[in-house]
Each structure stands twice: as C-alpha cells, then as structure tokens.
Short mmCIF file of C-alpha atoms and ligand atoms in Angstrom, two decimals:
data_model
loop_
_atom_site.label_atom_id
_atom_site.label_comp_id
_atom_site.label_asym_id
_atom_site.label_seq_id
_atom_site.Cartn_x
_atom_site.Cartn_y
_atom_site.Cartn_z
CA MET A 291 55.89 90.35 84.26
CA SER A 292 58.42 89.63 81.14
CA THR A 293 59.75 86.12 79.95
CA TYR A 294 63.21 86.67 80.94
CA GLU A 295 62.29 87.77 84.70
CA ALA A 296 59.60 84.46 84.99
CA TRP A 297 62.99 82.77 83.66
CA ALA A 298 65.33 84.49 86.04
CA GLY A 299 63.10 83.55 88.90
CA GLN A 300 62.96 79.68 88.07
CA VAL A 301 66.72 79.66 87.81
CA ILE A 302 67.12 81.95 90.92
CA GLU A 303 65.08 78.73 92.63
CA LYS A 304 67.88 76.49 91.22
CA ILE A 305 70.81 78.84 92.71
CA ARG A 306 69.32 79.13 95.86
CA ARG A 307 68.73 75.13 96.46
CA LYS A 308 72.58 74.30 94.76
CA MET A 309 73.42 76.93 97.12
CA ALA A 310 72.56 75.77 100.51
CA ARG A 311 73.77 72.27 99.81
CA VAL A 312 76.99 73.50 98.21
CA SER A 313 78.03 75.87 101.37
CA GLU A 314 77.66 73.86 103.72
CA LYS A 315 79.67 71.19 102.13
CA ASN A 316 82.46 73.24 101.50
CA GLN A 317 82.17 75.90 104.06
CA ASP A 318 85.99 75.24 105.49
CA LYS A 319 87.54 75.83 101.60
CA ILE A 320 88.30 78.42 99.33
CA PRO A 321 87.24 76.23 96.12
CA TYR A 322 88.44 77.04 92.76
CA THR A 323 87.66 74.08 90.52
CA THR A 324 85.98 70.27 90.87
CA ASP A 325 87.53 67.36 91.52
CA GLU A 326 86.53 64.43 88.59
CA ALA A 327 84.04 63.37 91.24
CA GLY A 328 82.19 66.22 90.97
CA ASN A 329 84.65 67.63 94.96
CA TYR A 330 85.37 71.16 95.37
CA ASP A 331 89.07 71.56 96.11
CA ASP A 332 91.13 73.88 98.12
CA ARG A 333 93.33 76.94 98.52
CA SER A 334 92.99 78.15 101.47
CA ASP A 335 95.91 76.27 103.04
CA SER A 336 97.71 78.92 104.14
CA SER A 337 101.28 76.99 103.80
CA LYS A 338 101.25 77.25 100.02
CA SER A 339 100.72 80.64 100.29
CA TRP A 340 103.62 81.87 98.54
CA ASN A 341 102.90 79.63 95.31
CA ILE A 342 100.56 81.30 93.60
CA ASP A 343 98.81 78.52 91.50
CA ASN A 344 97.36 76.91 94.32
CA GLY A 345 97.81 78.41 98.02
CA LEU A 346 95.79 81.49 99.58
CA ASN A 347 97.14 84.05 96.70
CA TRP A 348 95.84 82.61 94.16
CA TRP A 349 93.95 85.49 92.46
CA THR A 350 89.98 83.83 92.46
CA ASN A 351 89.97 82.90 95.95
CA GLY A 352 87.58 86.01 96.40
CA PHE A 353 84.95 84.60 94.56
CA TRP A 354 83.76 81.63 97.05
CA GLY A 355 82.97 84.98 99.66
CA GLY A 356 81.99 86.89 97.19
CA MET A 357 79.03 84.20 95.86
CA MET A 358 78.30 83.98 100.42
CA TRP A 359 77.61 87.56 99.82
CA LEU A 360 75.59 87.17 96.99
CA MET A 361 73.53 84.59 98.85
CA TYR A 362 73.38 86.75 102.14
CA GLN A 363 71.93 89.50 100.20
CA ASP A 364 69.48 87.45 99.04
CA THR A 365 68.17 84.82 101.12
CA GLY A 366 69.39 86.86 104.44
CA GLU A 367 70.80 83.84 106.39
CA LYS A 368 73.67 83.97 108.76
CA LYS A 369 75.07 80.75 107.23
CA TYR A 370 76.35 82.88 103.99
CA LEU A 371 77.82 86.42 106.01
CA ASP A 372 79.49 83.19 107.89
CA ILE A 373 81.21 81.75 105.71
CA ALA A 374 82.34 84.93 103.80
CA ARG A 375 83.87 86.13 106.86
CA GLN A 376 85.92 83.24 107.40
CA SER A 377 87.05 83.08 103.74
CA GLU A 378 88.36 86.79 104.48
CA GLN A 379 89.86 86.40 107.76
CA LYS A 380 92.32 83.32 106.27
CA MET A 381 92.99 85.65 103.10
CA GLU A 382 93.95 88.79 105.25
CA LYS A 383 97.04 86.90 106.04
CA CYS A 384 98.06 87.22 102.23
CA PHE A 385 99.30 90.64 103.37
CA ALA A 386 101.66 89.24 106.03
CA ASP A 387 103.61 87.29 103.44
CA TYR A 388 103.34 90.28 101.21
CA TYR A 389 105.43 88.39 98.19
CA GLY A 390 102.48 85.90 96.49
CA LEU A 391 100.71 89.13 96.39
CA HIS A 392 99.62 90.00 92.25
CA HIS A 393 98.15 92.59 90.51
CA ASP A 394 94.83 90.83 91.47
CA VAL A 395 94.41 91.91 94.66
CA GLY A 396 90.99 93.66 93.61
CA PHE A 397 89.60 90.28 92.03
CA MET A 398 90.36 89.18 95.71
CA PHE A 399 89.05 91.30 97.86
CA VAL A 400 86.44 93.77 96.17
CA PRO A 401 84.22 90.60 96.29
CA THR A 402 85.27 89.74 100.03
CA ALA A 403 86.50 92.48 102.49
CA VAL A 404 85.13 95.65 100.47
CA ALA A 405 81.92 93.61 99.83
CA ASP A 406 81.70 92.96 103.51
CA TYR A 407 81.89 96.47 104.55
CA ARG A 408 80.01 97.86 102.11
CA LEU A 409 76.84 95.33 103.19
CA THR A 410 77.91 95.84 106.77
CA GLY A 411 80.00 98.57 107.81
CA ASN A 412 82.84 96.04 109.62
CA GLU A 413 86.38 98.47 109.94
CA ASN A 414 88.31 96.02 109.82
CA SER A 415 87.25 94.57 106.39
CA ARG A 416 87.36 98.44 105.12
CA LYS A 417 91.21 98.16 106.45
CA ILE A 418 91.91 95.36 104.56
CA GLY A 419 89.96 97.17 101.53
CA MET A 420 92.77 100.04 102.05
CA HIS A 421 95.52 97.82 102.26
CA ALA A 422 94.68 96.42 99.19
CA ALA A 423 94.00 99.45 97.06
CA ASN A 424 97.34 100.47 98.04
CA LEU A 425 99.35 97.31 97.01
CA LEU A 426 97.83 97.70 93.53
CA ALA A 427 98.50 101.30 93.30
CA GLY A 428 101.86 101.07 94.13
CA ARG A 429 101.91 98.42 91.00
CA PHE A 430 101.44 101.86 88.83
CA ASN A 431 104.08 102.38 86.32
CA PRO A 432 104.19 106.44 86.01
CA VAL A 433 106.13 106.79 82.59
CA GLY A 434 104.13 103.93 80.90
CA LYS A 435 101.14 104.53 82.80
CA PHE A 436 99.92 101.44 83.69
CA ILE A 437 99.23 99.02 86.50
CA ARG A 438 102.32 96.43 86.64
CA ALA A 439 100.93 92.55 86.23
CA TRP A 440 102.03 89.47 87.78
CA ASN A 441 105.52 89.20 89.58
CA ASP A 442 108.76 87.48 88.05
CA LEU A 443 108.04 83.77 88.25
CA THR A 444 109.65 82.20 84.92
CA GLU A 445 110.29 86.05 83.06
CA ASP A 446 111.28 89.34 83.63
CA THR A 447 107.58 90.83 83.45
CA ARG A 448 108.33 94.53 84.46
CA GLY A 449 106.56 95.78 81.48
CA TRP A 450 103.72 94.01 81.26
CA ALA A 451 100.38 95.27 81.19
CA ILE A 452 96.93 92.49 80.71
CA ILE A 453 93.16 93.24 80.17
CA ASP A 454 92.05 91.44 83.14
CA CYS A 455 93.33 94.11 85.65
CA MET A 456 90.03 96.45 84.02
CA ILE A 457 88.67 94.80 86.62
CA ASN A 458 90.88 95.37 89.26
CA LEU A 459 90.54 99.16 89.08
CA SER A 460 86.56 98.52 90.92
CA LEU A 461 89.11 98.51 94.47
CA LEU A 462 90.64 101.93 93.50
CA TYR A 463 87.75 103.67 92.69
CA TRP A 464 86.48 102.23 96.35
CA ALA A 465 89.56 103.59 97.50
CA SER A 466 89.28 106.85 96.16
CA GLU A 467 85.88 107.03 96.90
CA GLU A 468 85.76 105.58 100.30
CA SER A 469 89.22 108.10 101.36
CA LYS A 470 88.37 110.99 99.42
CA ASP A 471 91.86 110.99 97.85
CA PRO A 472 91.70 111.02 94.48
CA ARG A 473 94.92 109.12 93.84
CA PHE A 474 93.62 106.03 93.59
CA LYS A 475 91.23 107.07 90.62
CA GLN A 476 93.00 109.02 89.23
CA ILE A 477 95.76 105.63 88.77
CA ALA A 478 93.05 103.64 87.25
CA MET A 479 91.63 105.90 84.76
CA LEU A 480 95.59 106.42 84.04
CA HIS A 481 95.25 102.43 83.23
CA ALA A 482 92.32 102.53 81.56
CA ASP A 483 93.38 104.82 79.18
CA THR A 484 96.03 102.89 77.88
CA VAL A 485 94.19 100.26 78.02
CA MET A 486 92.14 102.64 75.07
CA GLU A 487 95.10 103.07 73.36
CA HIS A 488 96.89 100.00 73.21
CA PHE A 489 94.87 97.06 74.08
CA VAL A 490 91.54 97.79 72.31
CA ARG A 491 91.62 97.64 68.76
CA PRO A 492 89.42 99.12 65.94
CA ASP A 493 87.10 95.90 65.43
CA GLY A 494 86.58 96.19 69.28
CA SER A 495 88.39 92.86 69.70
CA VAL A 496 91.63 93.19 72.62
CA ASN A 497 95.09 92.43 72.83
CA HIS A 498 95.27 90.24 76.28
CA ILE A 499 98.90 91.05 77.70
CA VAL A 500 100.87 94.31 76.10
CA GLU A 501 104.51 94.89 77.08
CA PHE A 502 105.54 98.45 77.62
CA ASN A 503 109.75 99.05 78.37
CA PRO A 504 109.50 99.70 82.34
CA ASP A 505 111.99 102.78 81.96
CA THR A 506 110.75 104.58 79.03
CA GLY A 507 107.01 103.15 78.80
CA ALA A 508 107.73 102.38 74.68
CA VAL A 509 104.95 99.59 73.60
CA ILE A 510 107.17 96.50 72.98
CA ARG A 511 104.87 93.80 71.52
CA SER A 512 101.56 92.42 72.36
CA LEU A 513 101.18 88.80 73.29
CA GLY A 514 98.74 86.00 72.88
CA GLY A 515 98.35 85.44 76.55
CA GLN A 516 95.75 82.78 77.73
CA GLY A 517 94.03 82.74 74.05
CA TYR A 518 95.27 81.37 70.88
CA GLY A 519 98.32 83.37 70.01
CA GLU A 520 98.88 86.72 69.27
CA GLY A 521 96.47 89.06 67.65
CA SER A 522 93.71 86.07 68.27
CA SER A 523 90.99 87.04 71.16
CA TRP A 524 90.56 85.11 74.04
CA SER A 525 87.39 85.62 75.19
CA ARG A 526 87.87 85.50 78.29
CA GLY A 527 90.07 88.91 78.12
CA GLN A 528 87.07 90.11 75.65
CA SER A 529 84.67 89.54 78.72
CA TRP A 530 87.01 92.02 81.35
CA ALA A 531 86.90 94.33 78.65
CA LEU A 532 83.68 94.45 78.43
CA TYR A 533 83.01 94.72 82.11
CA GLY A 534 86.07 96.53 82.98
CA PHE A 535 85.49 99.47 80.89
CA ALA A 536 81.70 99.53 81.69
CA LEU A 537 82.42 99.73 85.59
CA ALA A 538 84.98 101.84 84.28
CA TYR A 539 82.37 104.61 82.90
CA ARG A 540 79.69 103.85 85.89
CA HIS A 541 83.02 104.77 88.18
CA THR A 542 84.29 108.24 86.75
CA GLY A 543 81.51 109.03 84.28
CA LYS A 544 84.23 109.71 81.26
CA GLN A 545 82.29 108.93 77.84
CA GLU A 546 85.04 107.50 76.09
CA TYR A 547 85.30 104.11 78.62
CA LEU A 548 80.95 103.86 77.94
CA ASP A 549 82.04 104.17 73.84
CA THR A 550 84.77 101.48 74.72
CA ALA A 551 82.54 99.23 76.59
CA LYS A 552 79.66 99.62 73.85
CA LYS A 553 82.46 98.64 70.68
CA VAL A 554 83.52 95.73 72.61
CA ALA A 555 80.62 94.23 73.98
CA HIS A 556 78.92 94.97 70.09
CA TYR A 557 82.11 92.42 69.12
CA CYS A 558 81.57 89.82 71.32
CA ILE A 559 77.46 89.91 70.51
CA ALA A 560 78.25 89.80 66.35
CA ASN A 561 80.64 86.82 67.59
CA ILE A 562 78.31 84.60 69.58
CA GLY A 563 76.80 81.93 67.49
CA ALA A 564 72.98 81.57 67.45
CA ASP A 565 73.60 78.48 70.57
CA GLY A 566 74.62 80.78 72.79
CA ILE A 567 77.71 79.15 73.33
CA VAL A 568 80.81 81.25 73.77
CA PRO A 569 84.42 80.21 72.43
CA LEU A 570 87.56 80.43 74.14
CA ASP A 571 88.60 82.53 71.82
CA PHE A 572 86.94 84.05 69.10
CA ARG A 573 89.67 83.71 66.53
CA GLN A 574 90.73 79.78 67.48
CA PRO A 575 90.52 77.09 64.51
CA PRO A 576 87.33 75.63 64.11
CA GLU A 577 88.97 72.43 66.01
CA PRO A 578 89.95 71.63 68.92
CA ALA A 579 86.26 73.22 69.77
CA TYR A 580 86.90 74.87 73.37
CA GLU A 581 84.65 76.77 75.27
CA ASP A 582 84.35 79.02 78.29
CA SER A 583 80.81 79.32 79.93
CA CYS A 584 83.00 81.29 82.41
CA ALA A 585 83.15 84.10 79.93
CA ALA A 586 80.08 83.48 78.67
CA CYS A 587 79.42 84.50 82.21
CA VAL A 588 81.67 87.06 82.22
CA ILE A 589 80.35 89.07 79.26
CA ALA A 590 76.72 88.88 80.64
CA SER A 591 77.49 90.49 83.24
CA GLY A 592 78.99 92.99 81.65
CA LEU A 593 76.33 93.78 79.57
CA LEU A 594 73.93 93.91 81.82
CA GLU A 595 76.42 96.92 83.78
CA LEU A 596 75.17 98.42 80.08
CA GLU A 597 71.69 98.77 81.26
CA LYS A 598 69.95 98.80 77.79
CA ASP A 599 67.41 96.15 76.22
CA LEU A 600 70.01 95.51 73.12
CA TYR A 601 72.51 94.56 76.08
CA ARG A 602 70.08 92.53 78.58
CA ASN A 603 68.71 90.34 75.69
CA ALA A 604 71.81 89.71 75.07
CA ALA A 605 72.69 88.67 78.09
CA VAL A 606 69.47 86.76 78.82
CA ARG A 607 70.52 84.91 75.60
CA ILE A 608 73.87 84.09 76.79
CA LEU A 609 72.95 83.42 80.47
CA LYS A 610 69.87 80.62 79.02
CA ALA A 611 72.78 78.97 77.09
CA VAL A 612 74.75 78.50 80.19
CA ASP A 613 71.17 77.20 82.08
CA GLU A 614 70.24 74.75 79.51
CA LYS A 615 73.32 74.06 78.11
CA ARG A 616 76.49 74.18 80.67
CA ALA A 617 74.86 73.45 84.11
CA ASP A 618 75.08 71.44 86.45
CA TRP A 619 72.12 71.35 89.06
CA SER A 620 72.58 67.96 90.35
CA GLU A 621 74.13 67.03 93.42
CA SER A 622 76.78 65.06 91.94
CA CYS A 623 79.32 68.43 90.94
CA ASP A 624 79.56 70.86 93.80
CA ALA A 625 80.27 73.43 91.12
CA ILE A 626 77.15 74.97 88.50
CA VAL A 627 78.95 76.10 85.74
CA GLN A 628 80.51 73.67 83.28
CA ASN A 629 82.99 73.81 80.12
CA CYS A 630 85.59 76.70 81.62
CA SER A 631 88.46 77.19 80.31
CA PRO A 632 92.02 78.63 81.97
CA SER A 633 93.67 79.12 78.59
CA TYR A 634 93.97 77.88 74.95
CA HIS A 635 97.09 76.47 75.34
CA ASN A 636 96.74 74.54 78.94
CA GLN A 637 96.57 70.97 79.06
CA VAL A 638 93.23 71.03 80.89
CA HIS A 639 90.01 72.43 79.03
CA HIS A 640 86.08 72.20 79.95
CA ILE A 641 86.69 72.60 83.61
CA THR A 642 84.43 74.18 87.03
CA MET A 643 85.61 77.14 87.90
CA SER A 644 84.37 78.99 90.94
CA TYR A 645 84.67 82.99 88.92
CA ALA A 646 82.10 81.55 86.44
CA ASP A 647 79.07 80.34 89.41
CA TYR A 648 79.88 84.02 90.96
CA TYR A 649 79.46 85.79 87.58
CA PHE A 650 76.16 83.09 86.40
CA ILE A 651 75.10 84.24 89.63
CA GLU A 652 75.62 88.10 89.96
CA ALA A 653 74.09 88.04 86.67
CA VAL A 654 70.82 86.11 87.42
CA TYR A 655 70.63 88.18 90.26
CA ARG A 656 70.96 91.47 89.10
CA LEU A 657 67.89 90.29 86.15
CA LYS A 658 65.53 90.77 89.40
CA GLY A 659 67.55 93.62 90.85
CA ILE A 660 68.63 91.53 93.93
CA GLY A 661 72.07 92.09 95.68
CA LYS A 662 73.75 95.67 95.21
CA PRO A 663 76.36 96.95 93.10
CA MET A 664 79.52 95.40 94.52
CA TRP A 665 82.06 96.27 91.51
N1 LIG B 858 92.58 86.61 85.45
C1 LIG B 858 92.77 85.48 84.58
C2 LIG B 858 91.97 84.86 83.78
O1 LIG B 858 90.99 85.13 84.09
O2 LIG B 858 92.23 83.97 83.74
#
C-alpha cells in the first residue's frame, strides 16, 4: 500500500467517527456554518426561502445531502440515505417559490436529487434534477453565449457570468445524458467556451466575474468579485475553474477543456506554498494573511479528477495540510474543515463552511476509490 493510501485510510476512519455523531445531531437541519460554540446553523427554514442569504435557496444547501450520500456510499448505513432524502424533500419546495432560484441549481441539486437518482433510481429525484436543469438552461444568453449569474438584487446583473458556474454545468451534462436531448450539453459547452475565452488568463489565473452587454454580448469589464480586486486571483474561483474544466473534459472529451484544466492546475500548484495552506486570493497583500481551506479542498478534488500522479501528489499534499493543520476532529465543532473564507471583503473570515467538508470527504474517498463520480 502506498503512503498516501495508508494516510487516506486513517483519515477515513476519522471521517466515519465524526460524521456518525454530526449527522445524528444535525439530522433535521441543512447546515452552512457553525456558531461560536461549534454548532451547525440551519438554512432549511422554508419561511426564509426568498432570502438567498439564509433560506432554502441558499446555494450551498446541496452539500449537506451530498455529504450524506458520500457517507451512505461508504458505509451503506440507511440513516445517511434518510437524512439525504429529508434535505432533498425540503429543497424541492424551492421550485414552488421560483423567485429565489438562481444559477447555482447545479450546486444545489447535483449532490442531492441527481445523486439520489444515480444511486437509487428514485424517479421523483430525476424529475427534480430535470426541473433544475431546465431552469439553468433557461438562464443562457444566446447572444453572449453565457449563463447568467445571480438575479438582480442591489444591481443590474443581467450581463454577469461567474467562474463558479463551471461546476453547475454538471447538471446540464447529466440532463443531456439522461434525456438524450443534446441541448443541455450544447449550452454547457457554449458557456465553457466563453469562460475559456474571457475568464482564463494566459498564466492560468482566472477572473471571478465578467460582465457582458446582455443585448449584444460584448464584454464590458471584469470584476474582482469575491477576491481581492480586479485582476487578482481568488483561490476558490481558481478551484471552480480547475475542477469545472476537468469535468467539462470528462463529459465532452474536448481536448481544450483538459488543456485549460491543466493550465489552471499548474498555476494553483505553483502558487501554493510549501506548507500547503491556500490563501484566500493568490494575489492578496501578505497581511492580513487570509486563508481559504475550502478552496484547498476543491482544488484537491479537481486535481484528482485529472488522474495523473503529478496531480494526485499535489492533491495529497494539500489534503494532508488540511488534515494536519486545519481540521477539527474533536467533538467541540460540528464541522471538520476550519479557516474557510466567504470572500476577501467580507467582514467574516476563517469560519467553517459545509462545502469545504463535502469536498474534503469527496477527495479523500476518491483517493481510496470509494463512491461513484457525482459531478
Ligand atoms: N459560489 C460562490 C462561492 O464559491 O462562494
């Protein structure tokens, strides 16, 4: 057994112990982050479903169910299936509201409804997945060839596209595969082509947001978004690009997508220091030394999708740093991964975020060949 396999085996034991307790304690919730006492919050309050920051439409709500499906695949324990289904049933209510839904329906429904359908053949889950895919496809701007991000909140975002959406494309690949209707995949590829052209810079760094004229498709400007500023390199944006293009290649076989994923991967590997800690933005000033362990976990999972020793070794280095320096394996915090940051200019940094745990578990399981690919 290689060194990384032995280490991954030990981490999986820790994941099993921690998730057994955390899942039971929080089974009625859909958590995003922990409070000061280490207890998970709950975003599943349907009375708040129009509030994308807190309610049922919150973009990370799929990751709790996703973690349960990861645990179910590992352990076969029915309690994980039941908790995953409970969150899926709550999230189905989002479709009735409609207004709060956004481009992140992929993040929300791939790890929940699509995972359920893939693993159990549940027909209602297929319907939820197809419904979500149609909503995502409906956000495509055919002139600019991009999927519109967000809804108008405080500003006009009709022409905005964001790097994160590369992951949402998995919902469209699945919908085409499932329905045999190529439109969904065609939209995904047109969007990915636009991202290759206008988001990915020659050195492998990426823009977070690009604004297009929604009527003509002309590029207006790029924005720093959740990173340090315009022209910077938000690490979680880098992670979405890396993983998103690696998945785009898996689903389409288009060589340029693999080349792009590798370009972004090399940029990330070159910019992560010897300690394996991932900064919030690769181009932020040295102080404050904001980190984002969530970006670390997504980068690692994306590197594993590239299936080569070079990338696997880099992924293991990053995951070991999370395990040894940024993980809480105790009972005092519901979350595993610490020091995650929503965005550079947010007042809050170094918190827990449920999707960091999701990607950490996904990556470690992948090292041991546990579970089917879900994206
Ligand atoms: N999709 C938004 C984020 O990564 O925070």
